[in-house]
Amino acid sequence: VQLVESGGGLVQPGGSLSLSCSASGITLGRHPIGWFRQAPGKKREGVGCISVGDGSTRYADSVKGRFTISRDNAKNTVYLQMRSLKPEDTAVYSCAADKLIIPNLCPIADYEYDYWGQGTPVTVSS
């Protein structure tokens, strides 16, 4: 199983960026998928997740209303669309897949996830 994030980079405050999580060896559409980030010197935090079944999503309060997670099952890809970015959003962003499948639910806690990508860096700076 391999998860690969892409789309990171440098963006100005207030800007937008879209990250992708693609995979091999696993069908992302059959698993809850989480997005996480880790800023320098800080603990990893859950950004949000998307469930299987109805595709419901959950978000951390810090990104609610600004970030959107979606799936394209045909491409075996999950996206994290970020807008109104702030300097405090600067971090390495990673996606992860959960082996445990509960329809219409997904966890934000990182210890719930089993497969991880290497991450893609996002820097929000002028």
PDB file of C-alpha atoms in Angstrom:
ATOM      1  CA  VAL A   1       0.000   0.000   0.000  1.00  0.00           C
ATOM      2  CA  GLN A   2       1.331   3.397  -0.942  1.00  0.00           C
ATOM      3  CA  LEU A   3      -0.261   6.813  -0.507  1.00  0.00           C
ATOM      4  CA  VAL A   4       1.254   9.818  -2.248  1.00  0.00           C
ATOM      5  CA  GLU A   5       0.380  13.441  -1.605  1.00  0.00           C
ATOM      6  CA  SER A   6       0.976  16.182  -4.134  1.00  0.00           C
ATOM      7  CA  GLY A   7       0.127  19.799  -4.743  1.00  0.00           C
ATOM      8  CA  GLY A   8       1.974  21.473  -1.913  1.00  0.00           C
ATOM      9  CA  GLY A   9       3.944  24.662  -2.349  1.00  0.00           C
ATOM     10  CA  LEU A  10       4.247  28.311  -1.476  1.00  0.00           C
ATOM     11  CA  VAL A  11       1.114  30.453  -1.401  1.00  0.00           C
ATOM     12  CA  GLN A  12       0.387  33.955  -0.185  1.00  0.00           C
ATOM     13  CA  PRO A  13      -1.936  34.582   2.752  1.00  0.00           C
ATOM     14  CA  GLY A  14      -5.510  34.585   1.566  1.00  0.00           C
ATOM     15  CA  GLY A  15      -4.665  32.311  -1.329  1.00  0.00           C
ATOM     16  CA  SER A  16      -5.845  28.827  -2.246  1.00  0.00           C
ATOM     17  CA  LEU A  17      -4.204  25.492  -2.817  1.00  0.00           C
ATOM     18  CA  SER A  18      -5.464  22.029  -3.665  1.00  0.00           C
ATOM     19  CA  LEU A  19      -3.728  18.893  -2.437  1.00  0.00           C
ATOM     20  CA  SER A  20      -4.192  15.409  -3.844  1.00  0.00           C
ATOM     21  CA  CYS A  21      -3.821  12.021  -2.225  1.00  0.00           C
ATOM     22  CA  SER A  22      -3.431   9.169  -4.680  1.00  0.00           C
ATOM     23  CA  ALA A  23      -2.779   5.542  -3.883  1.00  0.00           C
ATOM     24  CA  SER A  24      -1.625   2.182  -5.114  1.00  0.00           C
ATOM     25  CA  GLY A  25      -2.420  -1.130  -3.513  1.00  0.00           C
ATOM     26  CA  ILE A  26      -5.572   0.226  -1.901  1.00  0.00           C
ATOM     27  CA  THR A  27      -8.902   1.537  -3.131  1.00  0.00           C
ATOM     28  CA  LEU A  28      -9.326   4.839  -1.337  1.00  0.00           C
ATOM     29  CA  GLY A  29     -13.054   4.885  -1.990  1.00  0.00           C
ATOM     30  CA  ARG A  30     -13.472   1.885   0.283  1.00  0.00           C
ATOM     31  CA  HIS A  31     -11.782   3.460   3.303  1.00  0.00           C
ATOM     32  CA  PRO A  32     -12.153   6.476   5.531  1.00  0.00           C
ATOM     33  CA  ILE A  33      -9.433   8.936   4.555  1.00  0.00           C
ATOM     34  CA  GLY A  34      -7.974  11.553   6.844  1.00  0.00           C
ATOM     35  CA  TRP A  35      -5.862  14.631   6.211  1.00  0.00           C
ATOM     36  CA  PHE A  36      -3.335  15.692   8.820  1.00  0.00           C
ATOM     37  CA  ARG A  37      -0.703  18.356   9.177  1.00  0.00           C
ATOM     38  CA  GLN A  38       2.375  18.904  11.228  1.00  0.00           C
ATOM     39  CA  ALA A  39       3.975  22.279  11.636  1.00  0.00           C
ATOM     40  CA  PRO A  40       7.620  22.618  12.685  1.00  0.00           C
ATOM     41  CA  GLY A  41       7.984  21.961  16.396  1.00  0.00           C
ATOM     42  CA  LYS A  42       4.334  21.028  16.823  1.00  0.00           C
ATOM     43  CA  LYS A  43       2.350  17.838  17.183  1.00  0.00           C
ATOM     44  CA  ARG A  44       0.535  16.388  14.222  1.00  0.00           C
ATOM     45  CA  GLU A  45      -3.079  17.491  14.106  1.00  0.00           C
ATOM     46  CA  GLY A  46      -6.091  16.223  12.263  1.00  0.00           C
ATOM     47  CA  VAL A  47      -7.368  18.563   9.577  1.00  0.00           C
ATOM     48  CA  GLY A  48     -10.382  16.556   8.498  1.00  0.00           C
ATOM     49  CA  CYS A  49     -11.634  13.298   7.087  1.00  0.00           C
ATOM     50  CA  ILE A  50     -14.094  11.792   4.636  1.00  0.00           C
ATOM     51  CA  SER A  51     -16.147   8.678   5.250  1.00  0.00           C
ATOM     52  CA  VAL A  52     -17.279   5.842   3.025  1.00  0.00           C
ATOM     53  CA  GLY A  53     -20.974   5.445   2.326  1.00  0.00           C
ATOM     54  CA  ASP A  54     -22.468   8.915   2.212  1.00  0.00           C
ATOM     55  CA  GLY A  55     -19.081  10.633   1.911  1.00  0.00           C
ATOM     56  CA  SER A  56     -19.712  12.759   4.972  1.00  0.00           C
ATOM     57  CA  THR A  57     -16.838  14.893   6.172  1.00  0.00           C
ATOM     58  CA  ARG A  58     -15.524  16.279   9.439  1.00  0.00           C
ATOM     59  CA  TYR A  59     -13.154  19.177   9.958  1.00  0.00           C
ATOM     60  CA  ALA A  60     -11.059  20.632  12.720  1.00  0.00           C
ATOM     61  CA  ASP A  61     -12.433  23.913  14.019  1.00  0.00           C
ATOM     62  CA  SER A  62      -9.296  25.691  12.820  1.00  0.00           C
ATOM     63  CA  VAL A  63     -10.072  24.927   9.163  1.00  0.00           C
ATOM     64  CA  LYS A  64     -13.856  24.631   9.139  1.00  0.00           C
ATOM     65  CA  GLY A  65     -15.369  26.725   6.372  1.00  0.00           C
ATOM     66  CA  ARG A  66     -12.014  27.116   4.610  1.00  0.00           C
ATOM     67  CA  PHE A  67     -10.983  23.535   3.765  1.00  0.00           C
ATOM     68  CA  THR A  68     -12.964  20.955   1.803  1.00  0.00           C
ATOM     69  CA  ILE A  69     -12.260  17.244   1.400  1.00  0.00           C
ATOM     70  CA  SER A  70     -13.640  15.345  -1.574  1.00  0.00           C
ATOM     71  CA  ARG A  71     -13.143  12.067  -3.422  1.00  0.00           C
ATOM     72  CA  ASP A  72     -12.838  11.028  -7.046  1.00  0.00           C
ATOM     73  CA  ASN A  73     -13.206   7.271  -6.868  1.00  0.00           C
ATOM     74  CA  ALA A  74     -12.620   6.845 -10.588  1.00  0.00           C
ATOM     75  CA  LYS A  75      -9.153   8.362 -10.114  1.00  0.00           C
ATOM     76  CA  ASN A  76      -8.573   6.680  -6.748  1.00  0.00           C
ATOM     77  CA  THR A  77      -7.803  10.123  -5.361  1.00  0.00           C
ATOM     78  CA  VAL A  78      -8.871  12.212  -2.402  1.00  0.00           C
ATOM     79  CA  TYR A  79      -8.509  15.992  -2.446  1.00  0.00           C
ATOM     80  CA  LEU A  80      -7.998  18.669   0.158  1.00  0.00           C
ATOM     81  CA  GLN A  81      -9.020  22.062  -1.170  1.00  0.00           C
ATOM     82  CA  MET A  82      -7.744  24.907   0.948  1.00  0.00           C
ATOM     83  CA  ARG A  83      -8.763  28.543   0.663  1.00  0.00           C
ATOM     84  CA  SER A  84      -8.316  31.715   2.681  1.00  0.00           C
ATOM     85  CA  LEU A  85      -4.978  30.315   3.761  1.00  0.00           C
ATOM     86  CA  LYS A  86      -3.231  31.786   6.784  1.00  0.00           C
ATOM     87  CA  PRO A  87       0.423  31.674   7.836  1.00  0.00           C
ATOM     88  CA  GLU A  88      -0.591  29.319  10.648  1.00  0.00           C
ATOM     89  CA  ASP A  89      -1.678  26.787   8.011  1.00  0.00           C
ATOM     90  CA  THR A  90       1.987  26.284   7.138  1.00  0.00           C
ATOM     91  CA  ALA A  91       2.809  22.608   7.703  1.00  0.00           C
ATOM     92  CA  VAL A  92       3.530  19.296   6.059  1.00  0.00           C
ATOM     93  CA  TYR A  93       0.211  17.823   5.015  1.00  0.00           C
ATOM     94  CA  SER A  94      -0.340  14.066   4.919  1.00  0.00           C
ATOM     95  CA  CYS A  95      -3.190  11.783   4.012  1.00  0.00           C
ATOM     96  CA  ALA A  96      -3.949   8.486   5.668  1.00  0.00           C
ATOM     97  CA  ALA A  97      -6.305   5.532   5.204  1.00  0.00           C
ATOM     98  CA  ASP A  98      -8.163   3.701   7.960  1.00  0.00           C
ATOM     99  CA  LYS A  99      -8.564  -0.084   7.660  1.00  0.00           C
ATOM    100  CA  LEU A 100     -11.620   0.006   9.914  1.00  0.00           C
ATOM    101  CA  ILE A 101     -14.709   0.865   7.907  1.00  0.00           C
ATOM    102  CA  ILE A 102     -17.770   2.285   9.627  1.00  0.00           C
ATOM    103  CA  PRO A 103     -20.236   3.626   7.066  1.00  0.00           C
ATOM    104  CA  ASN A 104     -20.789   7.357   7.168  1.00  0.00           C
ATOM    105  CA  LEU A 105     -18.225   7.935   9.925  1.00  0.00           C
ATOM    106  CA  CYS A 106     -14.567   8.879   9.876  1.00  0.00           C
ATOM    107  CA  PRO A 107     -12.075   9.604  12.663  1.00  0.00           C
ATOM    108  CA  ILE A 108      -9.877  12.665  12.940  1.00  0.00           C
ATOM    109  CA  ALA A 109      -7.473  11.126  15.482  1.00  0.00           C
ATOM    110  CA  ASP A 110      -4.241  10.051  13.842  1.00  0.00           C
ATOM    111  CA  TYR A 111      -3.925   6.838  15.868  1.00  0.00           C
ATOM    112  CA  GLU A 112      -7.010   5.496  14.084  1.00  0.00           C
ATOM    113  CA  TYR A 113      -5.231   5.401  10.736  1.00  0.00           C
ATOM    114  CA  ASP A 114      -3.143   2.595   9.346  1.00  0.00           C
ATOM    115  CA  TYR A 115      -1.615   3.687   6.048  1.00  0.00           C
ATOM    116  CA  TRP A 116       0.180   6.988   5.612  1.00  0.00           C
ATOM    117  CA  GLY A 117       1.714   9.042   2.858  1.00  0.00           C
ATOM    118  CA  GLN A 118       4.997  10.902   3.174  1.00  0.00           C
ATOM    119  CA  GLY A 119       3.420  14.323   3.122  1.00  0.00           C
ATOM    120  CA  THR A 120       3.654  17.451   1.023  1.00  0.00           C
ATOM    121  CA  PRO A 121       4.805  20.802   2.414  1.00  0.00           C
ATOM    122  CA  VAL A 122       2.601  23.873   2.358  1.00  0.00           C
ATOM    123  CA  THR A 123       4.031  27.290   3.153  1.00  0.00           C
ATOM    124  CA  VAL A 124       1.777  30.293   3.540  1.00  0.00           C
ATOM    125  CA  SER A 125       3.857  33.428   3.423  1.00  0.00           C
ATOM    126  CA  SER A 126       4.079  36.774   1.697  1.00  0.00           C
TER     127      SER A 126
END
